[in-house]
Every structure is written in C-alpha cells, then in structure tokens.
Coordinates of C-alpha atoms in Angstrom, one line a residue:
X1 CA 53.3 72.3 21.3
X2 CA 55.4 72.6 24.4
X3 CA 58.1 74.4 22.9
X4 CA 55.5 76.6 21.0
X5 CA 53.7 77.5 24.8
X6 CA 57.4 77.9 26.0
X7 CA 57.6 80.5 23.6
X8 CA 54.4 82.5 24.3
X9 CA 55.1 82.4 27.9
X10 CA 58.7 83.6 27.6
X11 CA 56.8 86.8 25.2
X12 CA 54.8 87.7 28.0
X13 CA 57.5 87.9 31.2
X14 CA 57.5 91.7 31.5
X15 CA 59.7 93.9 30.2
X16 CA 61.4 97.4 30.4
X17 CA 59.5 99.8 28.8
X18 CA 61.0 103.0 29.9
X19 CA 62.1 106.0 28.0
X20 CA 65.3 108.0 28.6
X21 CA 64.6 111.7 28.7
X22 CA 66.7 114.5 27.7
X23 CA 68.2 116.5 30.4
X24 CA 68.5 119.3 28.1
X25 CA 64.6 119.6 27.4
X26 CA 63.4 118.8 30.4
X27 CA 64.7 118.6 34.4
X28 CA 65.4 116.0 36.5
X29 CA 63.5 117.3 40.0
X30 CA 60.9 115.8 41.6
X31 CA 59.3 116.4 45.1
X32 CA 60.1 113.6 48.1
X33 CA 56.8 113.8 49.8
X34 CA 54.5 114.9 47.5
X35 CA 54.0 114.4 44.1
X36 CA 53.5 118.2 42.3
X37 CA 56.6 119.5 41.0
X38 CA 58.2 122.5 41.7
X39 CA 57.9 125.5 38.9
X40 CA 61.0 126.2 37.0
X41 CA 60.3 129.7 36.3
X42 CA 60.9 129.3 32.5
X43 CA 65.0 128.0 33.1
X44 CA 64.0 125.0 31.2
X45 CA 61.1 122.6 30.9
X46 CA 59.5 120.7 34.1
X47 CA 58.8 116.9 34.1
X48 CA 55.2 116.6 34.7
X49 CA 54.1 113.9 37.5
X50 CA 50.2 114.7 37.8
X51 CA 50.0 114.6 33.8
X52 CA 49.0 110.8 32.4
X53 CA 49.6 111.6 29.3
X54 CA 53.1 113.7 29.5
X55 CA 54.6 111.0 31.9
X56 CA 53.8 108.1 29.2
X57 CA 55.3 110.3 26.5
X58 CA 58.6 111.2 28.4
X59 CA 59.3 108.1 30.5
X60 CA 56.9 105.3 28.6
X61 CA 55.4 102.6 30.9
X62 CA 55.8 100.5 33.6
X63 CA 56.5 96.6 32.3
X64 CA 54.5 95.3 35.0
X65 CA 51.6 97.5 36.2
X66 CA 51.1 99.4 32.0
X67 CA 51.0 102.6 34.1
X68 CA 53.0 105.4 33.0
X69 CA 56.6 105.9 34.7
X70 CA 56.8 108.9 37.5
X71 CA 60.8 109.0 36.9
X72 CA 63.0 108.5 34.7
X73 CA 63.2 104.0 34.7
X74 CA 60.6 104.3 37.5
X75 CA 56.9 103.3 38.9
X76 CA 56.3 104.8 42.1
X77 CA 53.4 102.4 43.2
X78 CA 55.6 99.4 41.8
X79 CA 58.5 100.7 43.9
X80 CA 57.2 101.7 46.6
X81 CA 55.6 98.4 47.2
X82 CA 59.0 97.1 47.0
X83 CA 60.4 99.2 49.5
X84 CA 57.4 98.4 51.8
X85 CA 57.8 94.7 51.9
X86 CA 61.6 95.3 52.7
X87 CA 61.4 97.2 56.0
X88 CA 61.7 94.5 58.1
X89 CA 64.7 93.7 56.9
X90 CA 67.1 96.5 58.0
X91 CA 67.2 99.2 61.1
X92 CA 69.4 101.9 61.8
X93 CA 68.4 101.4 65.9
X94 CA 66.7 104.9 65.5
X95 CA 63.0 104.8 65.1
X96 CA 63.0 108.4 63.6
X97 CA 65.8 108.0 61.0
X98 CA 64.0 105.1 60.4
X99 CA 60.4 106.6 59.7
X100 CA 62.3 109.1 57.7
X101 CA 64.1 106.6 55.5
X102 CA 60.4 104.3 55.7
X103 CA 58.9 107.9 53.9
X104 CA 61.6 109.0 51.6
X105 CA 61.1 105.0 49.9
X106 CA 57.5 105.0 49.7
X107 CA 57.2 108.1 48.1
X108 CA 59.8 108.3 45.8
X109 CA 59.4 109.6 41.9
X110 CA 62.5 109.3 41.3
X111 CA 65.1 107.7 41.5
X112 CA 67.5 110.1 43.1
X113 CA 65.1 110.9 45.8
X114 CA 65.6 107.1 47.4
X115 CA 67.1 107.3 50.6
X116 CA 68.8 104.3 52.6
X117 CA 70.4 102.7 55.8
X118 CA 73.6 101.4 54.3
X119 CA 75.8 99.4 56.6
X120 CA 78.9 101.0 57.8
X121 CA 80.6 97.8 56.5
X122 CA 79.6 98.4 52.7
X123 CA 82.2 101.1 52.3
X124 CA 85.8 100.8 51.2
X125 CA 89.0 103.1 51.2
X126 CA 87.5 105.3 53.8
X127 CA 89.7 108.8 53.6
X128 CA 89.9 111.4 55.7
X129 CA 89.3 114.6 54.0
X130 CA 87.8 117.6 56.4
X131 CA 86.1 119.4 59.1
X132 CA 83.2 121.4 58.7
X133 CA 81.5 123.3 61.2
X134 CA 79.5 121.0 63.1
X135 CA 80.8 117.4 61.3
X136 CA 83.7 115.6 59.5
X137 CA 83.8 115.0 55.8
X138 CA 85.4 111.2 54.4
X139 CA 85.1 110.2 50.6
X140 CA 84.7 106.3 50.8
X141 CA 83.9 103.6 47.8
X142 CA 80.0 102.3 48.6
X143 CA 80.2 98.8 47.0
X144 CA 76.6 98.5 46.0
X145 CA 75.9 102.2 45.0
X146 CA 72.6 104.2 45.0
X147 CA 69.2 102.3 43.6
X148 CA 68.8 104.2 40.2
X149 CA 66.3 101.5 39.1
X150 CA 64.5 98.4 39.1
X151 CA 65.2 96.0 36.3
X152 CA 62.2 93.8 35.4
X153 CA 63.7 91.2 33.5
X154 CA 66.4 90.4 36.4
X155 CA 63.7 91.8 39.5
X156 CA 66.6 93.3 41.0
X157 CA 67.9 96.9 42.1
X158 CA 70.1 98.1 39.5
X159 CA 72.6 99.8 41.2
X160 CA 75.6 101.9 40.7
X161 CA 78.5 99.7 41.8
X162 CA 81.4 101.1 43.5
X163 CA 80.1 104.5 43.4
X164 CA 83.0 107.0 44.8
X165 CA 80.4 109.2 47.3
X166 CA 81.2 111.6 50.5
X167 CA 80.7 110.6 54.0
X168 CA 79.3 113.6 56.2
X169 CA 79.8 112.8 60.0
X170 CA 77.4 114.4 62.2
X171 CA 79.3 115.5 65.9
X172 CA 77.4 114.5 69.2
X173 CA 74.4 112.6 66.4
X174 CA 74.6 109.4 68.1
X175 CA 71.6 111.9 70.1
X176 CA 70.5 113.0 67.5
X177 CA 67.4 115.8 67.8
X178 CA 64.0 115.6 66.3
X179 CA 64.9 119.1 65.3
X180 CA 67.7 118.9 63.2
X181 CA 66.1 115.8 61.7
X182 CA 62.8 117.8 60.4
X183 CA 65.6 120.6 58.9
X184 CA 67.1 117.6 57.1
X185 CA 64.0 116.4 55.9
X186 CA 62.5 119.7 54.3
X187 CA 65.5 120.1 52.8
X188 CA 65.8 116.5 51.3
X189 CA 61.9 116.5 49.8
X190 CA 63.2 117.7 46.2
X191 CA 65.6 116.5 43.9
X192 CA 67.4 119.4 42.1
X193 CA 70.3 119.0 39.2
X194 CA 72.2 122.0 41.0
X195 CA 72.4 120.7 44.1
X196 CA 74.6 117.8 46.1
X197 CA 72.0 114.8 46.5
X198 CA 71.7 112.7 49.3
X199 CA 71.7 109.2 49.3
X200 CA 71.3 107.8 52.3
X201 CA 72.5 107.3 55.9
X202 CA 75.0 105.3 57.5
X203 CA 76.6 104.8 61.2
X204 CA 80.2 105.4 62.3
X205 CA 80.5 102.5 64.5
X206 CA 83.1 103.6 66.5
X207 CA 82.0 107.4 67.5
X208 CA 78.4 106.1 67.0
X209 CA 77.7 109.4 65.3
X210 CA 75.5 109.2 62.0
X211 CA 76.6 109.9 58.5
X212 CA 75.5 110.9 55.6
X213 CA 75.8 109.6 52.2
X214 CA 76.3 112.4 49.8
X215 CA 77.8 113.0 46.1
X216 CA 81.5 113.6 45.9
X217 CA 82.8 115.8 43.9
X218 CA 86.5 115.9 42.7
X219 CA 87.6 119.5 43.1
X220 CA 85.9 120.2 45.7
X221 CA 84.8 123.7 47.1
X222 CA 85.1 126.8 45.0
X223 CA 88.7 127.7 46.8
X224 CA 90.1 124.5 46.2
X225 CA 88.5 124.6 42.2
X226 CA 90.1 127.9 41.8
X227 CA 93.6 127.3 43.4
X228 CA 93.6 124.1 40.9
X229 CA 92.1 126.0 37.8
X230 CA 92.2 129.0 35.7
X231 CA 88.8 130.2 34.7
X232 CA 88.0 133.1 32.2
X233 CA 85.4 135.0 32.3
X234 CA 83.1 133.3 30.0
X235 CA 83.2 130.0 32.3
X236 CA 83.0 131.8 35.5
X237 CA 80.0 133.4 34.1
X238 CA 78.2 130.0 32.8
X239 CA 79.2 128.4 36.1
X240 CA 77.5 131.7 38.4
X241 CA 74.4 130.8 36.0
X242 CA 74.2 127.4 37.1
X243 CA 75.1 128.1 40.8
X244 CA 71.8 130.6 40.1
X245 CA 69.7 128.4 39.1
X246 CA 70.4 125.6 42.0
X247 CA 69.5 128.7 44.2
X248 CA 66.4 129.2 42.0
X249 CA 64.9 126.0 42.4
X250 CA 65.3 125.6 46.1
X251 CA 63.3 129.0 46.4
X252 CA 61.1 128.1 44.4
X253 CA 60.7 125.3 46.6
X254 CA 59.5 127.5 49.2
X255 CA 63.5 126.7 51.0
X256 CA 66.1 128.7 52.0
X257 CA 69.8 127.6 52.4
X258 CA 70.9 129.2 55.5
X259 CA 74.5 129.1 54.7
X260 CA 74.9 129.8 51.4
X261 CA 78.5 130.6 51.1
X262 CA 81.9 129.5 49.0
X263 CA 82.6 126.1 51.2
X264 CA 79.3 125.2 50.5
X265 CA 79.9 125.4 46.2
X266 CA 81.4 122.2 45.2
X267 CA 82.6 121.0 42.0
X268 CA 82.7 117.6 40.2
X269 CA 83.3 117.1 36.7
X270 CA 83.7 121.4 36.2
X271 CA 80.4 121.7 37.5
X272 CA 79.3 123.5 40.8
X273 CA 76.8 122.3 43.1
X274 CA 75.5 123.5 45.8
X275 CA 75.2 121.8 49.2
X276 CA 74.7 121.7 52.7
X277 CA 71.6 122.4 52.9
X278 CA 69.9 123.0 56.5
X279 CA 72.9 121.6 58.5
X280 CA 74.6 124.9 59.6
X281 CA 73.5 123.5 63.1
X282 CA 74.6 121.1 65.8
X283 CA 72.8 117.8 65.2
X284 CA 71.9 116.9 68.9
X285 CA 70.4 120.7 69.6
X286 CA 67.4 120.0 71.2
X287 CA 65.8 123.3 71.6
X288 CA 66.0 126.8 69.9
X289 CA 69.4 128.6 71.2
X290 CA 69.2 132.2 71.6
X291 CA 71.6 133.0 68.3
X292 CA 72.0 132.4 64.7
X293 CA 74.2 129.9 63.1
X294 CA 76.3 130.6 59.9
X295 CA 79.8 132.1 58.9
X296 CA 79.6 135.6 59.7
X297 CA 81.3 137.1 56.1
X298 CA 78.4 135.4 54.1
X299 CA 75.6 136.6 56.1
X300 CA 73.2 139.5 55.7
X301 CA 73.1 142.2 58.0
X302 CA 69.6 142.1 58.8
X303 CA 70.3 138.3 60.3
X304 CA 73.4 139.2 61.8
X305 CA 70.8 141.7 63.5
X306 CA 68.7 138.2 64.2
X307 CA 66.0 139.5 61.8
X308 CA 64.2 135.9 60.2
X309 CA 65.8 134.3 57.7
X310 CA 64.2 135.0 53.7
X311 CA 65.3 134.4 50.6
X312 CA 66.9 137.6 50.2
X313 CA 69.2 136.6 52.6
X314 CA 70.6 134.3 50.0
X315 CA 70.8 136.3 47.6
X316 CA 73.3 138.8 49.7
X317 CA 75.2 135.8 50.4
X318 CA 75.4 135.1 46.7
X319 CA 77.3 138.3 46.2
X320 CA 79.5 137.8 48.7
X321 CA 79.9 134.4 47.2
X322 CA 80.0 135.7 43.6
X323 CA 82.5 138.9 43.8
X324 CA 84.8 136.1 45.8
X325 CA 84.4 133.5 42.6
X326 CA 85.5 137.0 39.8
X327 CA 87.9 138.4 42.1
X328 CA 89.5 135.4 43.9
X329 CA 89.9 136.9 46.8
X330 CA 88.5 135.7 50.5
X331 CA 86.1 138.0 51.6
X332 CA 87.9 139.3 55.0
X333 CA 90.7 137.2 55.4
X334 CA 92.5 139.8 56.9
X335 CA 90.7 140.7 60.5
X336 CA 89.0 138.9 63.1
X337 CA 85.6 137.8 62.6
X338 CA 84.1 139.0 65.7
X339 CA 81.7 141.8 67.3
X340 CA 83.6 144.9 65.2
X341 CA 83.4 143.4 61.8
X342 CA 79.6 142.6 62.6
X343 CA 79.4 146.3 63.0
X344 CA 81.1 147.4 60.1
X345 CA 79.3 145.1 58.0
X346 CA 75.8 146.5 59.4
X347 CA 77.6 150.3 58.7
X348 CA 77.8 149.2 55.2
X349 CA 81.6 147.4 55.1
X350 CA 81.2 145.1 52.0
X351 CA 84.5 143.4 50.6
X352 CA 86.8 145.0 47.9
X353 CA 86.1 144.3 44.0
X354 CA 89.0 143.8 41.8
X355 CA 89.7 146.9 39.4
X356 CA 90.0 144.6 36.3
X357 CA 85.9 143.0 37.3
X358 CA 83.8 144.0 34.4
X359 CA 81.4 146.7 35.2
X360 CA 78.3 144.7 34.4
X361 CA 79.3 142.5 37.2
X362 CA 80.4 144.7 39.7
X363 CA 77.3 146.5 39.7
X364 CA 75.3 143.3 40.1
X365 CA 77.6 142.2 43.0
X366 CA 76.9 145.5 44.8
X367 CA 72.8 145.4 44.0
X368 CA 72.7 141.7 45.7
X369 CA 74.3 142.8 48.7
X370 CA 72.5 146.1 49.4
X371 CA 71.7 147.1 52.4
X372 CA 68.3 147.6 52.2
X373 CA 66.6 144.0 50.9
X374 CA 63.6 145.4 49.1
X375 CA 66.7 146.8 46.6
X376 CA 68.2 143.3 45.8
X377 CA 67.3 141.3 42.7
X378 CA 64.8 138.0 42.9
X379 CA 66.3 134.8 42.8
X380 CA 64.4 134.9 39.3
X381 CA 65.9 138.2 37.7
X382 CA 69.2 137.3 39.3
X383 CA 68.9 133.7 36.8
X384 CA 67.7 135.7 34.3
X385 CA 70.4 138.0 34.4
X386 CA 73.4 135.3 34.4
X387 CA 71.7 132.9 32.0
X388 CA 70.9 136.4 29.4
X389 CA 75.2 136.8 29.7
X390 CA 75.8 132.8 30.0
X391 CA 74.3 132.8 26.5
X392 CA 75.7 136.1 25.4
X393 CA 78.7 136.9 22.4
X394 CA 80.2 139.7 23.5
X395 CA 83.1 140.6 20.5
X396 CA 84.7 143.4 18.9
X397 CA 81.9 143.8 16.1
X398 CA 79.3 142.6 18.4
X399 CA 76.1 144.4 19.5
X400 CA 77.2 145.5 22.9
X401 CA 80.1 147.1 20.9
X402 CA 83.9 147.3 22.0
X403 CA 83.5 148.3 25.8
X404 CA 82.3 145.3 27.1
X405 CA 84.3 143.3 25.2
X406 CA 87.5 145.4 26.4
X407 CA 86.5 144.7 29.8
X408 CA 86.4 141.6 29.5
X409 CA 88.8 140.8 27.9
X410 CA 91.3 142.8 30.3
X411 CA 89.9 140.4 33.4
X412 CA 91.4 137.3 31.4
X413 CA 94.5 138.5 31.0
X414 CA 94.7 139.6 34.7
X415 CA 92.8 137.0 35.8
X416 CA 95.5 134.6 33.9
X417 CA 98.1 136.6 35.4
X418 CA 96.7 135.8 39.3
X419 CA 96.4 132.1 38.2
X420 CA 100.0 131.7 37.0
X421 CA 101.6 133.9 40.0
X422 CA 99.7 131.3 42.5
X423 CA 100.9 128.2 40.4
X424 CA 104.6 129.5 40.1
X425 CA 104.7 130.5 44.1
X426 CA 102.0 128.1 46.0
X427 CA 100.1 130.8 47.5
X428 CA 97.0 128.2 47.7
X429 CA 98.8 127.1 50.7
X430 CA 100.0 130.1 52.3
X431 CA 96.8 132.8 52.0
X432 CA 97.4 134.7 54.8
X433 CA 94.5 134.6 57.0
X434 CA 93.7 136.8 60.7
X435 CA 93.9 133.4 63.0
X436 CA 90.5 134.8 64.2
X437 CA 89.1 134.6 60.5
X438 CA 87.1 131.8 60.7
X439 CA 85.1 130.1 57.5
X440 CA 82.9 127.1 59.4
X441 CA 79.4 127.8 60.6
X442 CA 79.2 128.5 64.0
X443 CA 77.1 129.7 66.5
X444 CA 77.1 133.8 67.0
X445 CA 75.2 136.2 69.3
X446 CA 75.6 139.7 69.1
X447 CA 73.8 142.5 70.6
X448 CA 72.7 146.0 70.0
X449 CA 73.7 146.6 66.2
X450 CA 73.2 149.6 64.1
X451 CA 70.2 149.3 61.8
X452 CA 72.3 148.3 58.2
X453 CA 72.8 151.1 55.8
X454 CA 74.8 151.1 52.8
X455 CA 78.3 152.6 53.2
X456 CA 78.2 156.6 53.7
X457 CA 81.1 156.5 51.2
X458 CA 79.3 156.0 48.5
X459 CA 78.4 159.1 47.2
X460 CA 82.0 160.4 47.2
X461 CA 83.0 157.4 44.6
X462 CA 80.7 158.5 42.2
X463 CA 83.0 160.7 40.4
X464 CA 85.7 158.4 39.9
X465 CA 84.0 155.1 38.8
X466 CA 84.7 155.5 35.7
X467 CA 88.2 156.4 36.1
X468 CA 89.0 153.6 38.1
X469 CA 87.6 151.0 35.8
X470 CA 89.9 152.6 32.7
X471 CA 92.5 152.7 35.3
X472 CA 92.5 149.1 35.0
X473 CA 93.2 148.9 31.7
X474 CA 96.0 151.1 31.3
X475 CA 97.6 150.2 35.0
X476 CA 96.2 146.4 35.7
X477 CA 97.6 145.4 39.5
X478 CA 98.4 142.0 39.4
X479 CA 97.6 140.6 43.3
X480 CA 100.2 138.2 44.1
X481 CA 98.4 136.9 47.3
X482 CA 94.6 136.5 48.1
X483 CA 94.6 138.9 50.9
X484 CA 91.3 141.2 50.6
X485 CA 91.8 145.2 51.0
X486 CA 88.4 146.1 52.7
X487 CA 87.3 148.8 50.5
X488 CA 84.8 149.6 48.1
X489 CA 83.8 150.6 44.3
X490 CA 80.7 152.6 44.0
X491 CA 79.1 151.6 41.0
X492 CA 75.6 152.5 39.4
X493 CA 72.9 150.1 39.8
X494 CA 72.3 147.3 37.3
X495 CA 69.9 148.7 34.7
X496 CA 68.7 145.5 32.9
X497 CA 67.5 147.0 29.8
X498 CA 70.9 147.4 28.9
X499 CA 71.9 144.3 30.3

C-alpha cells in the first residue's frame, strides 16, 4: 500500500507540458509591458497572447497552474511570481535600473524579454573588441546564461550555460540619466527575431559605468561580414529582406531606430540583425541638448535640418545602408563629414551606385532616399518588395525573361571580382578614409540649411540610364579599393507592378 501511494504521489508531481512552436509558422515577439502583440503585417503569422484557446494550442499548459503558456516553455503569472519573491535578493545600487529590471521580470511572456542584474564576476574571458560612439563593446563568456525557462520537475531556471554574449559599456553611466533610461526601456518592451536582444545589465566595477548584456554575433557589422565574405546577389537580397522586416516590426511597434546605419547591422550565424536601438546618445545627458545625435552619412536631410524624427527617416537610412550592402562601398569615405557635406546632402548629394547594381535595385535605393519623404516607400511596401524578390526565380527561361537575369547575373561576377581583389590585396585594412570621415554617433548642430531637394542633375541622366547600365555589361569596372565617387545614376522610379 505504501509503495502503491508512493506511486500515485510521484504521478501527480507536476510536469512540463509545453509545446515547441515552429518559428517558421509563427514569430517569436512579444510585448515587455503589456501583453497585445504587435501586428506583423502579413510577413508571417503572430503568436496570440490574449487568445485562450490559440496559446493552449501553440504552447500547451502550464504543469502547475493548467493555464495555457504565454511563451514559448512559459507561464507569465507562474514566473512572475517567481521573479517577485526574488527581489530581495539582488541590487544593482540603482533604484531605477532596478524598478526597470523589477518590471521587465514581472511582465515577461517570453522568455527572451527577461531582463537581469548579473554580477560583474559571472563573466569569463572578457575581450576587448570596440568603441562605439558613446560606449565600449567586450564579448565575454556569462557562466549561467540567459533564463529561457523554468523546469518543473527540477524547480529551477533552465539556463543557457556559458552563453558567448556582448558587453556594451555605457561612458559617464555610473550617473546614469532617467532619460536615457526611458529610451532604453521603450526600446526594450518587444522582443523581435530581427533584432539584437538584450539580456540584462551588469556593472564594470572598475570605471563603475553600466553594461549591457547583449547577443554576440560572430562576424560582426556588415563591413566586417563583407570584408570576410563573398555574397551574390541572391543572398544579399534574402539578407536586405530580413534586415526589412526587423525594421518592420519595430515600426510597427510604434518605434523608430534613430541610427539606423551599417555599424548597427550585425551578423551571427549569416544572419543580420539589427541593433542599437535608442542609444545614439550619451547615457548621463540629463536634459534635451540643442542638436541631434547620429552619423551624419545615414541620416535624412530633413533631420539633419532638426525636423522630428519619423519612420521615414529610417527608411532613407536604409538606402544609404542598402546601396552600401550591393555596392560595397562606404558611403563618403572620401571627405570630411562636416558643415559642407550637410549641405550637399540637403542639395540632393546622395552616394554613387555601382554600374553593375541591377536596375530593380537601384531604383529602389534612389526611391528610399528621396528627398521629399511623402515619395519614399512604407516600411510595409519596402518588405513587401524584398520578400516578392527574396522568393523570386529569376532564370534565362523564367517569367521576367533574360534582362533581369543578365543583370544579375553580371553583379556576381563583378561582385566576385571585388571580393577576390580585397582577399588577394587586404584592402579591408587599408580603405582609405578622409581622417574627418567619421562613422560613430555623435552629436551635430548645424544651422541655416537649404530646404532638401533632390539633385538638379537629375533630369540630364535621363537619357543615358540605359546606356550606362549596358555599359556595364560590355565594360564591367572592377573597384580595386572601397573609396566612394560621389556621383549619381538617375534611374526611374520603382514601378511595383512590374516588380
């Protein structure tokens, strides 16, 4: 009898009931502080958190409380109670990191949207790496690793053990501002697959400046992915796609980035993410300086003119970002990045596109950095766009006949060209850049700028687009260096119905 009630009782210790959930069918983002989730606009489906019945099917139920999971492996009021009854037993000495932390915990649907104070002590092979604008970066070993879930059976965190992360030093934090602090938190309320997560917070304890605890990724920003890789045109395209869609969700977040740009496009596992978000500022600025923050080649001429900050500010920065990624070249390397270029940008200076860049692309490039803003694509049409070529089959006897196909099939074998010429000579280490070219956010002022216009120049290109794309494929120019020749190609505007 006592073995038989051993039995029973052993039947009914709780259990894992979770489901795993395909990351194919459905994404992985939830909100921080609130539990709605953000749209998708159709790039895939949502995981519902308000829906009883659609959480049960995708993540199953909670082993101890038989409610259905918010996460995937997850029970937010199981968890958070968790988290609760732990707060007395860690500080970071900062009562509003720690309410921040205290907030992330308790309202966590997922697991990736955990933050914690972690020790300075629990890291391992700390390495130099960096500097950024306003902070150093490290990559470190954590030896516990981020939460990704409770395990009922053991009532422990499972954990990812000696987790390989990023260490993001904040200068002058140590008095760190309630202002930057609320930037950091309305950028760290969702969880998106496209973008870097944060994991936490941490303490250097000799500089007493913060850090954050942030994925790493391998080959780092697009420059150093590109300098280690060859990519064709049908992975640069997949990858623009998924740099879109990152972009996509945090608008449709109701974010902006701020400093979208190529430093901020990382890559781990030939993936980009993007990062940085809302930290193009000094941590310990305490009230609004008169100025914007950013790296002045990225940034839209309407902000350079200190006109508020929208979403299609991005999405010029994207072009900037995407006509760097197809032509490999560093969007005014050559001059100083000072009063003149802010000028000449507001004139309509954009940077040169490569000859051999397939027309498709170039005239997307050139819509998404238009002057005039009610001319650039949403962050929607712009996914749309990429993810209708990601999934594309451009060929000989294809649909979209032998053009497109010739095009792109000319960029490979220049872009292969570039690739080998800066394998065979080094040239990742000797781009010759202006010593007043500079690449990290900063702060800039400047005053009295012409209203931006697209270039005046335009019109007189119009006759010789077409030349100068066949040009291409009869003379193809193989770069041997990255400098940028600040000129432009006057293509027609994107007309997606052919797209």
């Amino acid at each position: 009898m006592e073995l038989i009630n051993a039995n029973s009782k052993f039947e009914e210790k709780p259990k894992n009931s979770w489901k795993c959930f395909d990351y194919g069918e459905y994404q992985g983002h939830v909100s921080l502080f609130d539990s709605s989730i953000t749209e998708s606009e159709k790039i895939g489906k949502v995981i519902y958190v308000d829906d009883l019945e659609k959480r049960k099917q995708v993540y199953g139920i909670c082993g101890e409380c038989k409610q259905p999971g918010t996460g995937e492996w997850w029970c937010h009021p199981c968890n958070s109670e968790r988290f609760k009854n732990n707060f007395n037993n860690w500080t970071s000495g900062n009562k509003d990191i720690d309410e921040f932390i205290q907030q992330s915990q308790l309202n966590a649907f997922y697991h990736k949207t955990v933050l914690e104070w972690v020790p300075f002590e629990n890291f391992q092979k700390i390495n130099y790496l960096t500097s950024g604008g306003f902070g150093k970066i490290y990559s470190a070993i954590w030896t516990e690793g981020h939460i990704t879930f409770w395990n009922i059976e053991n009532q422990k965190w499972k954990r990812r053990s000696k987790e390989k992360v990023a260490l993001k030093s904040l200068d002058n934090s140590s008095d760190i501002s309630t202002e930057f602090l609320n930037e950091i938190k309305s950028h760290l309320q969702v969880h998106l697959y496209d973008v870097i997560q944060c994991h936490g917070i941490t303490q250097d304890p000799d500089t007493k400046d913060y850090m954050m605890i942030l994925d790493f990724c391998e080959d780092g920003n697009l420059r150093n992915y590109l300098n280690k890789n060859y990519v064709g045109y049908e992975s640069k395209i997949q990858k623009l796609f998924g740099i879109s869609r990152g972009l996509l969700d945090i608008h449709n977040a109701g974010k902006v980035h701020k400093d979208f740009h190529s430093g901020n496009i990382l890559f781990g596992y030939d993936n980009p993410y993007i990062s940085d978000l809302g930290m193009c500022q000094p941590a310990n600025v305490k009230a609004q300086r008169e100025g914007i923050y950013g790296v002045l080649p990225y940034m839209a001429p309407e902000v350079i003119r200190g006109h508020h900050y929208e979403k299609a500010a991005d999405i010029y920065s994207f072009g900037i970002m995407m006509n760097e990624f197809i032509s490999e070249e560093i969007p005014y390397n050559d001059i100083p990045h000072d009063d003149f270029l802010a000028i000449k940008i507001c004139k309509g200076l954009r940077p040169n596109i490569s000859q051999e860049t397939p027309k498709l692309l170039s005239d997307l490039i050139i819509k998404c950095w238009d002057a005039k803003i009610e001319n650039r694509p949403t962050t929607k049409e712009l996914c749309q766009i990429l993810k209708r070529w990601s999934n594309s089959d451009y060929s000989k006897d294809g649909k979209d006949g032998n053009e497109i196909y010739s095009q792109i099939e000319n960029f490979d074998k220049i872009s292969l060209k570039k690739f080998n010429n800066r394998t065979k000579k080094n040239n990742s280490k000797n781009i010759r850049t202006h010593p007043q070219a500079i690449y990290t956010s900063r702060l800039l002022n400047f005053k009295d700028l012409p209203k931006p216009v697209n270039s005046s120049n335009i019109q007189l290109n119009l006759v010789d687009t077409d030349y100068a794309i066949q040009s291409a494929f009869e003379n193809p120019i193989v770069s041997e260096c990255l400098d940028v020749q600040l000129s432009e190609l006057d293509l027609n505007e994107i007309d997606e119905d052919d797209d």
